[in-house]
């Protein structure tokens, strides 16, 4: 009977090609002798009305297929991922694993007012309906989103790279701050790992993306404060929190956020703010036309390289998680 050795195929949708290339480089750095990895070939045919058709340019029959795509706006990025998963299943892939460094719609994780959708659960349902067998993602806005799936979810934390990076800065009188009450758990975990105090900012909103007021809870006098969060959207909360911390006597304020959504006036706000530096990962590419002199990128590619390889080889991934 004819038998072909099981194999891995890794593909990237259009929005995450650059990140996928870095993941492949990372996988080849840690590959065993005789192993080599490459990015599979695929294409997307675009129609004039905006509709598109992704397809694979090579066979995926019987393979474990990893499809890498962050689902930041526009919604085409999510739709392209869903169509690519469907294409893999229909091409007889053995398993399809969605690698989503940024999981979009994660802020819609509950009904916080009447007659609204739970977008994160809908996205989980769509991925499952498309035929995905496993999901890998990083720093979900709410940890309980993992429970929206009935398939394995590998939830990677950016603390894996951020905590060593923050330690390497050798900042004296360091304090970790949460920009709101929802980020208190994350800030406490960072502070515990680094060995420094925690500051909590309490905010109230007028409406979505508009902050009414922020107050700081904790001693920031003479501290070099680093605000940690899972994402930066319009940067309104971040910049106002930095301003409040400086007014309370902080020596300096920096920020550390996993996903640089950076929509609307975010880049201008950061550049005009009292923030010294902002550290983000490459789960979402920065706008190449924006002024990013205050923004430094800490790559998550090697972490995803290790997790992907371990999952494929059925090795434990617990060593990849800090909290």
mmCIF file of C-alpha atoms in Angstrom:
data_model
loop_
_atom_site.group_PDB
_atom_site.id
_atom_site.type_symbol
_atom_site.label_atom_id
_atom_site.label_comp_id
_atom_site.label_asym_id
_atom_site.label_seq_id
_atom_site.Cartn_x
_atom_site.Cartn_y
_atom_site.Cartn_z
ATOM 1 C CA UNK A 1 0.000 0.000 0.000
ATOM 2 C CA UNK A 2 1.314 3.459 -0.912
ATOM 3 C CA UNK A 3 2.133 5.602 2.120
ATOM 4 C CA UNK A 4 3.450 9.151 2.202
ATOM 5 C CA UNK A 5 4.960 10.574 5.369
ATOM 6 C CA UNK A 6 2.758 13.077 7.175
ATOM 7 C CA UNK A 7 3.838 16.666 6.616
ATOM 8 C CA UNK A 8 3.324 20.233 7.727
ATOM 9 C CA UNK A 9 2.294 23.051 5.409
ATOM 10 C CA UNK A 10 2.253 26.679 6.565
ATOM 11 C CA UNK A 11 0.432 29.367 4.594
ATOM 12 C CA UNK A 12 -0.221 33.039 5.231
ATOM 13 C CA UNK A 13 -3.110 35.228 4.199
ATOM 14 C CA UNK A 14 -2.294 38.624 2.754
ATOM 15 C CA UNK A 15 -2.443 40.737 5.928
ATOM 16 C CA UNK A 16 0.167 38.662 7.776
ATOM 17 C CA UNK A 17 2.690 37.673 5.099
ATOM 18 C CA UNK A 18 5.550 39.588 6.743
ATOM 19 C CA UNK A 19 4.931 38.084 10.172
ATOM 20 C CA UNK A 20 4.640 34.598 8.633
ATOM 21 C CA UNK A 21 8.037 35.007 6.956
ATOM 22 C CA UNK A 22 9.597 35.779 10.347
ATOM 23 C CA UNK A 23 7.855 32.747 11.847
ATOM 24 C CA UNK A 24 9.349 30.533 9.126
ATOM 25 C CA UNK A 25 12.816 31.970 9.789
ATOM 26 C CA UNK A 26 12.357 31.231 13.480
ATOM 27 C CA UNK A 27 11.262 27.661 12.801
ATOM 28 C CA UNK A 28 14.307 27.023 10.641
ATOM 29 C CA UNK A 29 16.574 28.335 13.430
ATOM 30 C CA UNK A 30 15.282 25.709 15.862
ATOM 31 C CA UNK A 31 14.765 22.891 13.345
ATOM 32 C CA UNK A 32 16.350 19.513 13.941
ATOM 33 C CA UNK A 33 18.934 18.203 11.514
ATOM 34 C CA UNK A 34 17.260 17.346 8.226
ATOM 35 C CA UNK A 35 14.229 19.552 8.950
ATOM 36 C CA UNK A 36 13.435 22.642 6.921
ATOM 37 C CA UNK A 37 10.371 24.826 6.690
ATOM 38 C CA UNK A 38 9.020 27.152 4.040
ATOM 39 C CA UNK A 39 5.970 29.292 3.429
ATOM 40 C CA UNK A 40 3.520 27.552 1.105
ATOM 41 C CA UNK A 41 2.371 29.177 -2.105
ATOM 42 C CA UNK A 42 -1.166 30.526 -2.361
ATOM 43 C CA UNK A 43 -2.959 33.218 -4.292
ATOM 44 C CA UNK A 44 -6.046 35.401 -4.051
ATOM 45 C CA UNK A 45 -8.098 36.329 -7.104
ATOM 46 C CA UNK A 46 -9.815 39.682 -6.590
ATOM 47 C CA UNK A 47 -12.993 40.678 -8.394
ATOM 48 C CA UNK A 48 -13.920 44.257 -9.226
ATOM 49 C CA UNK A 49 -16.820 44.279 -6.767
ATOM 50 C CA UNK A 50 -14.480 43.493 -3.855
ATOM 51 C CA UNK A 51 -15.191 39.757 -3.671
ATOM 52 C CA UNK A 52 -12.116 37.514 -3.623
ATOM 53 C CA UNK A 53 -11.219 33.836 -3.896
ATOM 54 C CA UNK A 54 -8.192 32.419 -2.016
ATOM 55 C CA UNK A 55 -6.651 29.202 -3.324
ATOM 56 C CA UNK A 56 -3.608 27.013 -2.744
ATOM 57 C CA UNK A 57 -1.008 26.717 -5.491
ATOM 58 C CA UNK A 58 0.163 23.323 -4.219
ATOM 59 C CA UNK A 59 -1.346 20.169 -2.790
ATOM 60 C CA UNK A 60 -2.341 20.081 0.894
ATOM 61 C CA UNK A 61 -3.891 16.603 0.790
ATOM 62 C CA UNK A 62 -3.247 14.736 4.024
ATOM 63 C CA UNK A 63 -1.167 17.580 5.496
ATOM 64 C CA UNK A 64 -1.432 19.465 8.776
ATOM 65 C CA UNK A 65 -2.076 22.960 7.446
ATOM 66 C CA UNK A 66 -1.268 26.034 9.514
ATOM 67 C CA UNK A 67 -2.925 29.198 8.191
ATOM 68 C CA UNK A 68 -1.565 32.422 9.649
ATOM 69 C CA UNK A 69 -3.672 35.576 9.684
ATOM 70 C CA UNK A 70 -4.392 38.356 12.166
ATOM 71 C CA UNK A 71 -8.006 39.480 11.926
ATOM 72 C CA UNK A 72 -7.632 43.218 12.438
ATOM 73 C CA UNK A 73 -9.826 45.563 10.337
ATOM 74 C CA UNK A 74 -10.987 45.522 7.605
ATOM 75 C CA UNK A 75 -13.328 42.535 7.889
ATOM 76 C CA UNK A 76 -11.828 41.196 4.653
ATOM 77 C CA UNK A 77 -8.981 39.813 6.786
ATOM 78 C CA UNK A 78 -11.365 37.612 8.764
ATOM 79 C CA UNK A 79 -13.257 36.587 5.637
ATOM 80 C CA UNK A 80 -10.027 35.659 3.847
ATOM 81 C CA UNK A 81 -9.011 33.451 6.770
ATOM 82 C CA UNK A 82 -12.401 31.702 6.789
ATOM 83 C CA UNK A 83 -12.305 31.100 3.023
ATOM 84 C CA UNK A 84 -8.728 29.782 3.212
ATOM 85 C CA UNK A 85 -9.697 27.356 5.992
ATOM 86 C CA UNK A 86 -12.619 26.162 3.889
ATOM 87 C CA UNK A 87 -10.343 25.748 0.856
ATOM 88 C CA UNK A 88 -7.925 23.615 2.907
ATOM 89 C CA UNK A 89 -10.685 21.341 4.201
ATOM 90 C CA UNK A 90 -12.115 20.905 0.696
ATOM 91 C CA UNK A 91 -8.608 20.099 -0.576
ATOM 92 C CA UNK A 92 -8.466 17.150 1.872
ATOM 93 C CA UNK A 93 -6.090 18.604 4.453
ATOM 94 C CA UNK A 94 -5.800 16.256 7.433
ATOM 95 C CA UNK A 95 -5.924 19.068 10.006
ATOM 96 C CA UNK A 96 -6.326 22.830 9.692
ATOM 97 C CA UNK A 97 -4.929 25.081 12.402
ATOM 98 C CA UNK A 98 -5.692 28.805 12.411
ATOM 99 C CA UNK A 99 -2.790 30.864 13.730
ATOM 100 C CA UNK A 100 -4.307 34.217 14.694
ATOM 101 C CA UNK A 101 -1.698 36.422 16.398
ATOM 102 C CA UNK A 102 -4.442 39.040 16.844
ATOM 103 C CA UNK A 103 -7.990 37.768 17.407
ATOM 104 C CA UNK A 104 -10.336 40.499 16.200
ATOM 105 C CA UNK A 105 -13.770 41.192 17.724
ATOM 106 C CA UNK A 106 -12.409 40.003 21.093
ATOM 107 C CA UNK A 107 -13.671 43.155 22.821
ATOM 108 C CA UNK A 108 -17.218 41.946 22.127
ATOM 109 C CA UNK A 109 -16.976 39.129 24.671
ATOM 110 C CA UNK A 110 -20.267 39.680 26.545
ATOM 111 C CA UNK A 111 -23.556 41.559 26.459
ATOM 112 C CA UNK A 112 -22.717 44.782 28.279
ATOM 113 C CA UNK A 113 -25.991 46.409 27.257
ATOM 114 C CA UNK A 114 -29.296 45.189 25.802
ATOM 115 C CA UNK A 115 -29.674 44.058 22.188
ATOM 116 C CA UNK A 116 -26.001 43.737 21.240
ATOM 117 C CA UNK A 117 -24.078 40.897 19.606
ATOM 118 C CA UNK A 118 -21.336 38.859 21.251
ATOM 119 C CA UNK A 119 -18.907 39.205 18.376
ATOM 120 C CA UNK A 120 -16.128 37.052 19.834
ATOM 121 C CA UNK A 121 -18.479 34.079 20.161
ATOM 122 C CA UNK A 122 -19.749 34.600 16.609
ATOM 123 C CA UNK A 123 -16.174 34.601 15.280
ATOM 124 C CA UNK A 124 -15.497 31.370 17.204
ATOM 125 C CA UNK A 125 -18.589 29.816 15.621
ATOM 126 C CA UNK A 126 -17.545 30.963 12.141
ATOM 127 C CA UNK A 127 -14.074 29.475 12.525
ATOM 128 C CA UNK A 128 -15.535 26.169 13.688
ATOM 129 C CA UNK A 129 -18.086 26.148 10.869
ATOM 130 C CA UNK A 130 -15.297 26.774 8.352
ATOM 131 C CA UNK A 131 -13.646 23.573 9.575
ATOM 132 C CA UNK A 132 -10.743 24.640 11.763
ATOM 133 C CA UNK A 133 -9.371 21.954 14.111
ATOM 134 C CA UNK A 134 -7.320 24.174 16.417
ATOM 135 C CA UNK A 135 -6.706 27.867 17.076
ATOM 136 C CA UNK A 136 -3.524 29.642 18.182
ATOM 137 C CA UNK A 137 -3.709 33.238 19.329
ATOM 138 C CA UNK A 138 -2.023 35.791 21.549
ATOM 139 C CA UNK A 139 -3.232 37.934 24.466
ATOM 140 C CA UNK A 140 -6.986 37.662 24.041
ATOM 141 C CA UNK A 141 -8.836 40.702 25.324
ATOM 142 C CA UNK A 142 -10.659 38.359 27.714
ATOM 143 C CA UNK A 143 -9.290 34.952 28.719
ATOM 144 C CA UNK A 144 -12.772 33.392 28.800
ATOM 145 C CA UNK A 145 -12.972 33.617 24.996
ATOM 146 C CA UNK A 146 -11.068 30.326 24.983
ATOM 147 C CA UNK A 147 -14.267 28.791 26.347
ATOM 148 C CA UNK A 148 -16.198 29.934 23.277
ATOM 149 C CA UNK A 149 -14.481 27.100 21.378
ATOM 150 C CA UNK A 150 -15.048 23.339 21.606
ATOM 151 C CA UNK A 151 -11.659 22.734 19.986
ATOM 152 C CA UNK A 152 -8.147 23.219 21.431
ATOM 153 C CA UNK A 153 -7.003 26.832 21.807
ATOM 154 C CA UNK A 154 -3.349 27.685 22.374
ATOM 155 C CA UNK A 155 -3.358 31.072 24.096
ATOM 156 C CA UNK A 156 0.138 32.554 23.936
ATOM 157 C CA UNK A 157 1.054 35.473 26.206
ATOM 158 C CA UNK A 158 3.205 38.390 25.055
ATOM 159 C CA UNK A 159 4.679 38.432 28.573
ATOM 160 C CA UNK A 160 6.966 35.724 27.188
ATOM 161 C CA UNK A 161 8.867 38.458 25.312
ATOM 162 C CA UNK A 162 7.824 41.635 27.121
ATOM 163 C CA UNK A 163 8.988 40.720 30.642
ATOM 164 C CA UNK A 164 12.586 39.922 29.577
ATOM 165 C CA UNK A 165 12.537 43.075 27.427
ATOM 166 C CA UNK A 166 11.376 45.299 30.297
ATOM 167 C CA UNK A 167 14.016 43.787 32.578
ATOM 168 C CA UNK A 168 16.673 44.569 29.953
ATOM 169 C CA UNK A 169 15.792 48.286 30.116
ATOM 170 C CA UNK A 170 17.228 48.364 33.679
ATOM 171 C CA UNK A 171 14.858 51.151 34.736
ATOM 172 C CA UNK A 172 15.301 52.294 38.313
ATOM 173 C CA UNK A 173 12.223 52.798 40.538
ATOM 174 C CA UNK A 174 10.083 50.875 38.057
ATOM 175 C CA UNK A 175 6.323 50.561 38.554
ATOM 176 C CA UNK A 176 3.827 48.701 36.364
ATOM 177 C CA UNK A 177 0.470 50.357 35.714
ATOM 178 C CA UNK A 178 -2.849 49.086 34.393
ATOM 179 C CA UNK A 179 -4.708 51.627 32.222
ATOM 180 C CA UNK A 180 -8.067 50.459 33.642
ATOM 181 C CA UNK A 181 -9.527 48.017 36.173
ATOM 182 C CA UNK A 182 -9.842 45.315 33.488
ATOM 183 C CA UNK A 183 -6.065 45.245 33.063
ATOM 184 C CA UNK A 184 -5.299 44.847 36.769
ATOM 185 C CA UNK A 185 -4.659 41.098 36.529
ATOM 186 C CA UNK A 186 -2.196 41.545 33.660
ATOM 187 C CA UNK A 187 -0.384 44.407 35.402
ATOM 188 C CA UNK A 188 -0.130 42.426 38.640
ATOM 189 C CA UNK A 189 1.371 39.442 36.774
ATOM 190 C CA UNK A 190 4.001 41.659 35.126
ATOM 191 C CA UNK A 191 4.818 43.392 38.419
ATOM 192 C CA UNK A 192 5.152 40.071 40.242
ATOM 193 C CA UNK A 193 7.501 38.668 37.580
ATOM 194 C CA UNK A 194 9.664 41.800 37.544
ATOM 195 C CA UNK A 195 9.463 42.513 41.277
ATOM 196 C CA UNK A 196 8.002 46.024 41.365
ATOM 197 C CA UNK A 197 4.843 47.803 42.625
ATOM 198 C CA UNK A 198 1.530 48.066 40.777
ATOM 199 C CA UNK A 199 -0.503 51.171 39.956
ATOM 200 C CA UNK A 200 -4.128 50.930 38.830
ATOM 201 C CA UNK A 201 -5.849 53.570 36.714
ATOM 202 C CA UNK A 202 -9.621 53.838 36.982
ATOM 203 C CA UNK A 203 -11.411 55.287 33.960
ATOM 204 C CA UNK A 204 -14.959 56.205 33.048
ATOM 205 C CA UNK A 205 -16.166 56.479 29.456
ATOM 206 C CA UNK A 206 -18.617 58.857 27.849
ATOM 207 C CA UNK A 207 -18.997 56.436 24.922
ATOM 208 C CA UNK A 208 -16.900 53.976 22.904
ATOM 209 C CA UNK A 209 -13.358 55.291 22.262
ATOM 210 C CA UNK A 210 -14.068 58.441 24.333
ATOM 211 C CA UNK A 211 -12.679 58.594 27.893
ATOM 212 C CA UNK A 212 -14.364 60.975 30.342
ATOM 213 C CA UNK A 213 -11.896 60.820 33.248
ATOM 214 C CA UNK A 214 -9.031 58.760 34.717
ATOM 215 C CA UNK A 215 -7.742 58.563 38.266
ATOM 216 C CA UNK A 216 -4.613 56.722 39.449
ATOM 217 C CA UNK A 217 -4.603 54.408 42.477
ATOM 218 C CA UNK A 218 -1.168 53.825 43.960
ATOM 219 C CA UNK A 219 2.092 55.642 44.638
ATOM 220 C CA UNK A 220 3.750 56.911 41.448
ATOM 221 C CA UNK A 221 5.893 59.673 42.960
ATOM 222 C CA UNK A 222 9.396 59.395 41.491
ATOM 223 C CA UNK A 223 8.597 56.189 39.607
ATOM 224 C CA UNK A 224 9.434 55.197 36.056
ATOM 225 C CA UNK A 225 6.024 53.844 35.122
ATOM 226 C CA UNK A 226 5.264 51.323 32.363
ATOM 227 C CA UNK A 227 1.591 50.977 31.423
ATOM 228 C CA UNK A 228 0.786 47.451 30.197
ATOM 229 C CA UNK A 229 -2.266 46.540 28.111
ATOM 230 C CA UNK A 230 -3.388 44.004 25.528
ATOM 231 C CA UNK A 231 -3.964 46.528 22.727
ATOM 232 C CA UNK A 232 -3.852 50.171 21.740
ATOM 233 C CA UNK A 233 -6.754 51.339 19.581
ATOM 234 C CA UNK A 234 -7.190 55.128 19.367
ATOM 235 C CA UNK A 235 -4.641 55.642 22.193
ATOM 236 C CA UNK A 236 -7.054 57.966 24.029
ATOM 237 C CA UNK A 237 -7.014 55.983 27.272
ATOM 238 C CA UNK A 238 -3.273 55.414 27.100
ATOM 239 C CA UNK A 239 -2.315 59.039 26.543
ATOM 240 C CA UNK A 240 -4.712 60.351 29.186
ATOM 241 C CA UNK A 241 -3.442 57.777 31.685
ATOM 242 C CA UNK A 242 0.147 58.843 30.959
ATOM 243 C CA UNK A 243 -0.814 62.467 31.530
ATOM 244 C CA UNK A 244 -2.477 61.635 34.876
ATOM 245 C CA UNK A 245 0.540 59.597 36.030
ATOM 246 C CA UNK A 246 2.939 62.421 35.186
ATOM 247 C CA UNK A 247 0.730 64.881 37.065
ATOM 248 C CA UNK A 248 0.958 62.568 40.109
ATOM 249 C CA UNK A 249 4.751 62.881 40.115
ATOM 250 C CA UNK A 250 5.937 60.033 37.899
ATOM 251 C CA UNK A 251 9.509 60.422 36.676
ATOM 252 C CA UNK A 252 8.628 59.003 33.249
ATOM 253 C CA UNK A 253 5.844 57.035 31.569
ATOM 254 C CA UNK A 254 6.183 54.345 28.926
ATOM 255 C CA UNK A 255 3.667 51.892 27.524
ATOM 256 C CA UNK A 256 3.758 48.223 26.610
ATOM 257 C CA UNK A 257 0.869 46.792 24.564
ATOM 258 C CA UNK A 258 0.630 43.572 22.594
ATOM 259 C CA UNK A 259 -1.541 44.536 19.633
ATOM 260 C CA UNK A 260 -0.937 47.870 17.852
ATOM 261 C CA UNK A 261 -4.399 48.398 16.358
ATOM 262 C CA UNK A 262 -3.607 52.148 16.266
ATOM 263 C CA UNK A 263 -6.708 53.421 14.515
ATOM 264 C CA UNK A 264 -7.840 56.992 13.838
ATOM 265 C CA UNK A 265 -5.628 59.591 15.552
ATOM 266 C CA UNK A 266 -3.585 57.038 17.528
ATOM 267 C CA UNK A 267 -0.168 57.774 15.991
ATOM 268 C CA UNK A 268 -0.596 61.548 16.336
ATOM 269 C CA UNK A 269 -1.804 61.201 19.921
ATOM 270 C CA UNK A 270 1.181 59.065 20.901
ATOM 271 C CA UNK A 271 3.647 61.463 19.293
ATOM 272 C CA UNK A 272 2.040 64.470 20.995
ATOM 273 C CA UNK A 273 1.788 62.770 24.389
ATOM 274 C CA UNK A 274 4.144 62.684 27.374
ATOM 275 C CA UNK A 275 4.891 59.012 26.692
ATOM 276 C CA UNK A 276 8.618 58.464 26.254
ATOM 277 C CA UNK A 277 8.308 55.197 24.344
ATOM 278 C CA UNK A 278 5.644 52.684 23.368
ATOM 279 C CA UNK A 279 6.532 48.991 23.009
ATOM 280 C CA UNK A 280 4.319 46.783 20.844
ATOM 281 C CA UNK A 281 4.585 43.412 19.141
ATOM 282 C CA UNK A 282 4.331 42.582 15.442
ATOM 283 C CA UNK A 283 0.992 40.741 15.641
ATOM 284 C CA UNK A 284 -0.367 43.664 13.595
ATOM 285 C CA UNK A 285 1.886 45.515 11.148
ATOM 286 C CA UNK A 286 2.483 49.215 11.788
ATOM 287 C CA UNK A 287 1.308 51.782 9.263
ATOM 288 C CA UNK A 288 4.366 52.299 7.020
ATOM 289 C CA UNK A 289 3.324 55.906 6.322
ATOM 290 C CA UNK A 290 2.942 56.910 9.977
ATOM 291 C CA UNK A 291 5.485 58.579 12.240
ATOM 292 C CA UNK A 292 6.601 55.748 14.530
ATOM 293 C CA UNK A 293 9.661 57.313 16.195
ATOM 294 C CA UNK A 294 8.227 56.644 19.684
ATOM 295 C CA UNK A 295 7.176 53.071 18.889
ATOM 296 C CA UNK A 296 9.481 50.068 19.251
ATOM 297 C CA UNK A 297 8.503 46.591 18.052
ATOM 298 C CA UNK A 298 9.277 43.463 20.080
ATOM 299 C CA UNK A 299 8.710 40.426 17.878
ATOM 300 C CA UNK A 300 6.443 37.506 18.795
ATOM 301 C CA UNK A 301 7.570 35.528 15.736
ATOM 302 C CA UNK A 302 10.002 33.199 17.527
ATOM 303 C CA UNK A 303 7.409 32.393 20.197
ATOM 304 C CA UNK A 304 4.893 31.398 17.526
ATOM 305 C CA UNK A 305 7.627 29.478 15.691
ATOM 306 C CA UNK A 306 8.247 27.373 18.777
ATOM 307 C CA UNK A 307 4.549 26.790 19.552
ATOM 308 C CA UNK A 308 3.704 25.811 15.959
ATOM 309 C CA UNK A 309 6.574 23.344 15.786
ATOM 310 C CA UNK A 310 5.740 21.811 19.174
ATOM 311 C CA UNK A 311 2.055 21.433 18.325
ATOM 312 C CA UNK A 312 2.926 19.710 15.053
ATOM 313 C CA UNK A 313 5.294 17.297 16.828
ATOM 314 C CA UNK A 314 2.826 16.701 19.704
ATOM 315 C CA UNK A 315 5.256 18.165 22.209
ATOM 316 C CA UNK A 316 4.120 20.016 25.374
ATOM 317 C CA UNK A 317 3.800 23.788 24.966
ATOM 318 C CA UNK A 318 3.559 24.688 28.653
ATOM 319 C CA UNK A 319 7.110 26.063 28.622
ATOM 320 C CA UNK A 320 5.964 28.805 26.224
ATOM 321 C CA UNK A 321 3.660 30.402 28.788
ATOM 322 C CA UNK A 322 4.641 32.742 31.608
ATOM 323 C CA UNK A 323 1.143 33.398 32.960
#
